[in-house]
mmCIF file of C-alpha atoms in Angstrom:
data_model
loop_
_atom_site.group_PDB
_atom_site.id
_atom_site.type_symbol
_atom_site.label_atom_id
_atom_site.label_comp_id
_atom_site.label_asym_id
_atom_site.label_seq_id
_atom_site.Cartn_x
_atom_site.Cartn_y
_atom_site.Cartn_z
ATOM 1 C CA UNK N 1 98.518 33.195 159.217
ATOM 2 C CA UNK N 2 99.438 36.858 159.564
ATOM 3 C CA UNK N 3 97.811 39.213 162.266
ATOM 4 C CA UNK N 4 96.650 42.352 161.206
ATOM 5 C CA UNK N 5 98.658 45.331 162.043
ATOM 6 C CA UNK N 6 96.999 47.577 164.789
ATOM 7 C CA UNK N 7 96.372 50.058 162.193
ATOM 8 C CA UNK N 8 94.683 47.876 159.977
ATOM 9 C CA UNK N 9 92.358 45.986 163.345
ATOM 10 C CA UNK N 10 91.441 49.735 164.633
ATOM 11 C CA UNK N 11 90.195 50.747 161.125
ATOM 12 C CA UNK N 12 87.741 47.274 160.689
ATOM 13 C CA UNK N 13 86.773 47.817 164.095
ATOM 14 C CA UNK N 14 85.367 51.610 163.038
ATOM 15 C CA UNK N 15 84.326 50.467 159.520
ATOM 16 C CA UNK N 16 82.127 48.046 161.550
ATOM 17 C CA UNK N 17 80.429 50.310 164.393
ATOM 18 C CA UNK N 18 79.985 53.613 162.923
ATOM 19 C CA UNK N 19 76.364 53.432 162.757
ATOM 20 C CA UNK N 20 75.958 52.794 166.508
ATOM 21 C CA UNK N 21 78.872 55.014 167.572
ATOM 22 C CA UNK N 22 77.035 57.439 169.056
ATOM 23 C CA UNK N 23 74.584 56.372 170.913
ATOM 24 C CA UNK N 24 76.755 53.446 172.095
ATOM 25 C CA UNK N 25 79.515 56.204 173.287
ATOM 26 C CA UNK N 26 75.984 57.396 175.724
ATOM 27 C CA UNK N 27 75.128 54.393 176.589
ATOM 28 C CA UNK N 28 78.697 53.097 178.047
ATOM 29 C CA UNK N 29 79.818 56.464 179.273
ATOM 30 C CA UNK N 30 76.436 57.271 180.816
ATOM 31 C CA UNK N 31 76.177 60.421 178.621
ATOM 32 C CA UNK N 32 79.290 61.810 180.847
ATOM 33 C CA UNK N 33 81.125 62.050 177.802
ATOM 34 C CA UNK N 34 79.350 65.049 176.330
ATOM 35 C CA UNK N 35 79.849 66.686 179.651
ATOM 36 C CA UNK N 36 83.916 66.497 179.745
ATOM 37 C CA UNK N 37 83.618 67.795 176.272
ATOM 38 C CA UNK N 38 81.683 70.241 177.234
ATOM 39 C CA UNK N 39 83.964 71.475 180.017
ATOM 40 C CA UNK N 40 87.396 70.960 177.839
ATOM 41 C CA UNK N 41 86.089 73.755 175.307
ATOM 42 C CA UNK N 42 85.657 75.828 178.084
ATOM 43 C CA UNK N 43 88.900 75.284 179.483
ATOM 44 C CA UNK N 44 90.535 76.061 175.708
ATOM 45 C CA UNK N 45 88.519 79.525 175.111
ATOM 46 C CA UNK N 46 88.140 79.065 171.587
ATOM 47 C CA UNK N 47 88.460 82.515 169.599
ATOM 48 C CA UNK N 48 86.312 83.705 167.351
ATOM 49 C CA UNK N 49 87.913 83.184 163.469
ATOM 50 C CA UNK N 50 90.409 80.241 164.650
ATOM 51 C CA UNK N 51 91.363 77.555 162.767
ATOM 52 C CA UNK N 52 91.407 74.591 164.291
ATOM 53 C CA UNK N 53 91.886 70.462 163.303
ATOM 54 C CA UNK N 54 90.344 67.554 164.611
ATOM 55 C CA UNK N 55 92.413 64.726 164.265
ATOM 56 C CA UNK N 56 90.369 61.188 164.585
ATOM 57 C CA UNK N 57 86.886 63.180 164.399
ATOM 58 C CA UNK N 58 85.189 59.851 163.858
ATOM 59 C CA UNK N 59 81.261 61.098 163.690
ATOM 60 C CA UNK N 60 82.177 64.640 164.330
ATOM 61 C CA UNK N 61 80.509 65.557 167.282
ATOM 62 C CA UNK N 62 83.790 67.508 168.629
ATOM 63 C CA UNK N 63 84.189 69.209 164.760
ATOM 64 C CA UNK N 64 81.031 70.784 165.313
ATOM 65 C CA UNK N 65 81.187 72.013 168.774
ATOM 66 C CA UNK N 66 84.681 73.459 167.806
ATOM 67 C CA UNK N 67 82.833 75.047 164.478
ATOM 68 C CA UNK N 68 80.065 76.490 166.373
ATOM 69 C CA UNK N 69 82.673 77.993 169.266
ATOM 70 C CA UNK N 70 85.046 79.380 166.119
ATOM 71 C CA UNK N 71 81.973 81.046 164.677
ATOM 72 C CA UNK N 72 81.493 82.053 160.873
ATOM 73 C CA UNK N 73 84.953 83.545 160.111
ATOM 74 C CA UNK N 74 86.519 80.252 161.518
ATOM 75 C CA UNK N 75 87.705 77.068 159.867
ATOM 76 C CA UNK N 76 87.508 73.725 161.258
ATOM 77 C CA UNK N 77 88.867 70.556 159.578
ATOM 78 C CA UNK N 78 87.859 66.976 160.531
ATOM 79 C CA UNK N 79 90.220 64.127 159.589
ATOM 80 C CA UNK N 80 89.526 60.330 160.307
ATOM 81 C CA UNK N 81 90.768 57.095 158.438
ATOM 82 C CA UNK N 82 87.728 55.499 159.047
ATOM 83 C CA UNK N 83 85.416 56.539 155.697
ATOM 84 C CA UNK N 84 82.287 54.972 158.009
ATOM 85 C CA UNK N 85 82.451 57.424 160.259
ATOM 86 C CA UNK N 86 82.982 60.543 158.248
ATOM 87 C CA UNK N 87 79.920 59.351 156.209
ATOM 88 C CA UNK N 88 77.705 59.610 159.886
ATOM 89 C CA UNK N 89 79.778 62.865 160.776
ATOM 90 C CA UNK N 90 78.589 64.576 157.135
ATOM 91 C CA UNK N 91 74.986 63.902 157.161
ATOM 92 C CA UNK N 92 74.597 66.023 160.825
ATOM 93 C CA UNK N 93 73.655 69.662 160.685
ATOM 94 C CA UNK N 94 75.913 72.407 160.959
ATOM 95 C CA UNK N 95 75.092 74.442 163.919
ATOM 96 C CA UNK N 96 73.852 78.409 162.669
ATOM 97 C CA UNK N 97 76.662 80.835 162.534
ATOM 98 C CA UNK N 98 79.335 77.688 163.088
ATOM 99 C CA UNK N 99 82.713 77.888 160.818
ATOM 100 C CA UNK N 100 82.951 75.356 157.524
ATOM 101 C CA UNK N 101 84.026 71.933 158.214
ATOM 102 C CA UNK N 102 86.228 70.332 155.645
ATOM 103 C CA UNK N 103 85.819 66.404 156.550
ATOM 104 C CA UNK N 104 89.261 64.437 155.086
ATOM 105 C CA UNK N 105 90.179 60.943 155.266
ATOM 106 C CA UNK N 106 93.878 60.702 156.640
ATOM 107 C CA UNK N 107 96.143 58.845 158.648
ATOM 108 C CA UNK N 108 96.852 61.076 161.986
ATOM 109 C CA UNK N 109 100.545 59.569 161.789
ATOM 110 C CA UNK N 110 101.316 61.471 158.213
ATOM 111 C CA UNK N 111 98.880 64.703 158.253
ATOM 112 C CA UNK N 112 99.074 66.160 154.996
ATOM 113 C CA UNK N 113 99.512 69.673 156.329
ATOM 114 C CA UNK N 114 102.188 72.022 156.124
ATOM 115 C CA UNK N 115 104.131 72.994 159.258
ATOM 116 C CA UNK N 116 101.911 75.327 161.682
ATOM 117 C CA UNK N 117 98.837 75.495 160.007
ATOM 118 C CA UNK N 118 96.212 75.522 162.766
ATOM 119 C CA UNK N 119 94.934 77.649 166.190
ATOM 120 C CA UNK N 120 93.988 74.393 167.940
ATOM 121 C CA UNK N 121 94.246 70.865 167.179
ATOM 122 C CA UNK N 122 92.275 68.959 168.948
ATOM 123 C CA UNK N 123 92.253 64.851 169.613
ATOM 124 C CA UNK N 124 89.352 63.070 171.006
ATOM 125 C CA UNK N 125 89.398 59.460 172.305
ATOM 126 C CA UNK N 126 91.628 58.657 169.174
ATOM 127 C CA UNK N 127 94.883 58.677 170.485
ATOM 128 C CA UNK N 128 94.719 55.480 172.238
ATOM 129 C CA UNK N 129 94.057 53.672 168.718
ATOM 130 C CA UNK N 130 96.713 54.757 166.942
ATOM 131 C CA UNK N 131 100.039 52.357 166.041
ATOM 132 C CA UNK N 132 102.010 55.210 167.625
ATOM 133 C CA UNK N 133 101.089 57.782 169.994
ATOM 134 C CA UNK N 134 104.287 59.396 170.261
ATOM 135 C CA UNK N 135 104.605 59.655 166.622
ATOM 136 C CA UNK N 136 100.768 61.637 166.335
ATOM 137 C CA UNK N 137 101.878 63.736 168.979
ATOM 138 C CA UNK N 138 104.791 64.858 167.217
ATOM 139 C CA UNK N 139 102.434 65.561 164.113
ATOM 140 C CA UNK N 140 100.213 66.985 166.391
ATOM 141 C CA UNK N 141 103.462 69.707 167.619
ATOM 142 C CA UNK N 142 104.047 69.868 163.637
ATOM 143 C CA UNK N 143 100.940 71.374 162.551
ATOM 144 C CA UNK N 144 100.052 73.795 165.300
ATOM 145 C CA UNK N 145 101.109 77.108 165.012
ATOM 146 C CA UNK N 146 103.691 78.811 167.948
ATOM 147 C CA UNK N 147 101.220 80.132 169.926
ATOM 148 C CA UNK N 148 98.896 77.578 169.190
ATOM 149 C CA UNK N 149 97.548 74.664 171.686
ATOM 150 C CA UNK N 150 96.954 70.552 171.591
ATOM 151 C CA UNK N 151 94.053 69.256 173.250
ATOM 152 C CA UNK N 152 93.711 65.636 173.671
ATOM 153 C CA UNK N 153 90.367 64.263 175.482
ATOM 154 C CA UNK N 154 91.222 60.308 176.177
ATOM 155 C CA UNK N 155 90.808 57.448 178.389
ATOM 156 C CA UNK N 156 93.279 57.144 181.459
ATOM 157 C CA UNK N 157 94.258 55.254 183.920
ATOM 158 C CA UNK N 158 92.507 55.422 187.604
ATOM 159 C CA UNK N 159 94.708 55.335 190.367
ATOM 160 C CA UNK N 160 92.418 54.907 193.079
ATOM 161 C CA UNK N 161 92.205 51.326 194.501
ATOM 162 C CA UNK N 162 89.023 50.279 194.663
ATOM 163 C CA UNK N 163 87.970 51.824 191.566
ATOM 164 C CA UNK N 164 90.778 50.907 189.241
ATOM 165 C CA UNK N 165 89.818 47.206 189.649
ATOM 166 C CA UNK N 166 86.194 48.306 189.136
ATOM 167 C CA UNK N 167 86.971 50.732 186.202
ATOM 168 C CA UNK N 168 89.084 47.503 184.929
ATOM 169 C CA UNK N 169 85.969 45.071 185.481
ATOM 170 C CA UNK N 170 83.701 47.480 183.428
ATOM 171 C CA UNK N 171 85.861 47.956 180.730
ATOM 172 C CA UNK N 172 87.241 44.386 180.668
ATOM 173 C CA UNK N 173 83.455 42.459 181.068
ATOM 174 C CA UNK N 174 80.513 44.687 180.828
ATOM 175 C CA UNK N 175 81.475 47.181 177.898
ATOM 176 C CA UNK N 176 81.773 44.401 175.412
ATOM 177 C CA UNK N 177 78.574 42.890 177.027
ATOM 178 C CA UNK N 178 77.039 46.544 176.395
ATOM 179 C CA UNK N 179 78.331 46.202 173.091
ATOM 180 C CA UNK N 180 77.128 42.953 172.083
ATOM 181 C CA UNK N 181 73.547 44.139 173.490
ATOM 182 C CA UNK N 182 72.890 47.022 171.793
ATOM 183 C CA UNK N 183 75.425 47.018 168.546
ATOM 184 C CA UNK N 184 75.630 43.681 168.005
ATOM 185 C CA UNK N 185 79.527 44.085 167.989
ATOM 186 C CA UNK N 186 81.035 42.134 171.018
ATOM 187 C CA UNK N 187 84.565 41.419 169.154
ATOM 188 C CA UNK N 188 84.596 45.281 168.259
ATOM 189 C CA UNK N 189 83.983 46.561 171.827
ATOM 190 C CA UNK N 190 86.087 43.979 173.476
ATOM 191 C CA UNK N 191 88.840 45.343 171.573
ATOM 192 C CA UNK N 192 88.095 48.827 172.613
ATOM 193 C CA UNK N 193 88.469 48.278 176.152
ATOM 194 C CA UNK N 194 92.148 46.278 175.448
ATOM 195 C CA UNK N 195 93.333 49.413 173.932
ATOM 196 C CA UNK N 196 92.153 51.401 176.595
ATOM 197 C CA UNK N 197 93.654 49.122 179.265
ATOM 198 C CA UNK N 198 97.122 49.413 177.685
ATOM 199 C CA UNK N 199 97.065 53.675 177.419
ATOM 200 C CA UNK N 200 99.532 54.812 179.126
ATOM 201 C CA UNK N 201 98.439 57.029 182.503
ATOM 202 C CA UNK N 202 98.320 60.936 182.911
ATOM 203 C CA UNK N 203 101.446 61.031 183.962
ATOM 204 C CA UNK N 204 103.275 59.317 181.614
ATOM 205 C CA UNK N 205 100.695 60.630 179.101
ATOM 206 C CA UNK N 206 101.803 64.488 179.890
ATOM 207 C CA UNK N 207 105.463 63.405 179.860
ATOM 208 C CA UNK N 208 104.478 61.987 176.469
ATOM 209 C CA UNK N 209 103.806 65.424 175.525
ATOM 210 C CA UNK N 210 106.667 67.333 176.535
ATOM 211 C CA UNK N 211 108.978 64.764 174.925
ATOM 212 C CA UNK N 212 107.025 65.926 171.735
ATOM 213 C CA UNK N 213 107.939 69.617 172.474
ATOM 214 C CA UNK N 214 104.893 70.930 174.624
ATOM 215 C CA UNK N 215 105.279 73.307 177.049
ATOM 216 C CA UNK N 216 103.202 73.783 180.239
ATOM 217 C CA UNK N 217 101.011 70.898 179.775
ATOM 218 C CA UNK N 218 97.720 70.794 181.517
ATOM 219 C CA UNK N 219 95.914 68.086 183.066
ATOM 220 C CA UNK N 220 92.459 67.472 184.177
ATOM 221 C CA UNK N 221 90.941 64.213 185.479
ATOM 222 C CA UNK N 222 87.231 62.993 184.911
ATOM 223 C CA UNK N 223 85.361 60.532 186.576
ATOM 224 C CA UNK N 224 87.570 59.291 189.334
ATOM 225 C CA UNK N 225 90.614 59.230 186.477
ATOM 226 C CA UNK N 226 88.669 57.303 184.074
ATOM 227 C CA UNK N 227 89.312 59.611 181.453
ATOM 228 C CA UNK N 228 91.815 62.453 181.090
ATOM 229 C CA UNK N 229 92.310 65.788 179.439
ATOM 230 C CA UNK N 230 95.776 67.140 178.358
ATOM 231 C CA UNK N 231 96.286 70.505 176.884
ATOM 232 C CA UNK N 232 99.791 71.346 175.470
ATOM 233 C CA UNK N 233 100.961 74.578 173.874
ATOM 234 C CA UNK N 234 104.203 75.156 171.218
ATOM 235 C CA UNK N 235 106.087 78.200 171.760
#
C-alpha cells in the first residue's frame, strides 16, 4: 500500500479542519498569533496602492489585514490549494477602504505568475507544509519585484533548554489533545505538530533564504523562539 505524498497528506489534513481553523489557531496559540501578525505588518510598512500575494492564505485572515494596510488603490491576492479554506476565507467581510482580494487555488511550488509581479509576498505558517521549502522560496524570489520584500511568519525552533523540551511536549502531546477536544481532528493536529517539529530553525531558515537570492534577511523571534519571522528583500 502506497503512502500519500506530503503534498497530497497536507491538503486532506486542510480539506478536513477548515471549519475549526480559526478558532483552533486561538485556542492552541493562546490568541498570540494575531499579535505576531500584528507586529510583522508593522515591521513591513505596507504602502498605500501595493500589490501584494499571500501564498498559503488558508482562511485569509493575513489577506485581509494586508488589504486593509494597502488601502483602496491596492491589490491583494490570496492563493491556497486547500478549496476548504478559501471557501471560510471568502465568506468574511472586507474591511472599509481595504484593496480587492482575488482568492486562487494554486500550488505555492508552481505560482502561475509572471516574473516580479508583486510589492510584498507574504507566507504565513504555510511554509512548513509544503513538499519543498526551498523550492517556494525560490518562487517566492520569482514573483517579487526588485525592490520588493518576502515575509514569512512560521513556526521555529526554540533554543532555550528548558523550553525546547516543553515547546516539544506541547506540540508533540497536548496540541493534538487540543485538537481532538475541540475539532474533533486528533490525526489532523498530530500531524501538524510533526511538521512543525521537523522545520528547520531560524538560522538555517534565513540561510534558506539567501540561498534563494535574498538579501539582508531579517529575523525576529516570538514566544521564547516558538515561532519566527523572516523578511527577505530582492535587489
Amino acid at each position: 500500500m502506497e503512502h500519500p505524498s506530503k503534498e497530497t497528506k497536507v491538503h486532506q489534513v486542510f480539506e478536513r479542519i477548515a471549519p475549526q481553523y480559526d478558532p483552533m489557531n486561538s485556542i492552541i496559540s493562546f490568541h498570540l498569533h494575531k499579535r505576531w501578525r500584528r507586529d510583522v505588518m508593522k515591521m513591513m510598512c505596507v504602502e498605500t496602492g501595493s500589490k501584494i500575494l499571500d501564498v498559503c492564505c488558508g482562511t485569509g485572515e493575513w489577506s485581509l489585514a494586508l488589504a486593509k494596510a494597502a488601502g483602496a488603490t491596492g491589490h491583494v491576492t490570496g492563493v491556497d490549494f486547500s478549496g476548504q479554506m478559501l471557501s471560510v476565507a471568502k465568506q468574511k467581510a472586507l474591511p472599509m477602504d481595504a484593496a480587492p482580494i482575488d482568492w486562487q487555488i494554486g500550488n505555492a511550488m508552481a505560482l502561475t505568475f509572471d516574473d516580479a509581479q508583486f510589492d510584498y509576498v507574504t507566507i504565513g505558517f504555510g511554509l512548513r507544509n509544503v513538499a519543498d521549502h526551498q523550492q517556494v522560496l525560490q518562487e517566492l524570489y520569482r514573483v517579487v519585484k526588485p525592490g520588493g520584500r518576502v515575509v514569512c511568519l512560521e513556526t521555529s525552533q526554540p533554543e532555550m533548554a528548558g523550553w525546547k523540551q516543553l515547546f516539544r511536549f506541547y506540540f508533540h502531546y497536548v496540541m493534538p489533545f487540543l485538537g481532538r477536544i475541540f475539532a474533533k481532528s486528533f490525526k489532523e493536529y498530530a500531524w501538524l505538530q510533526e511538521s512543525a517539529q521537523s522545520f528547520p530553525g531560524k538560522n538555517q531558515l534565513q540561510h534558506d533564504f539567501e540561498q534563494a537570492g535574498f538579501h539582508d534577511v531579517q529575523i525576529k523571534s516570538y514566544a521564547g523562539g516558538v515561532t519566527a519571522m523572516h523578511m527577505g528583500s530582492k535587489s
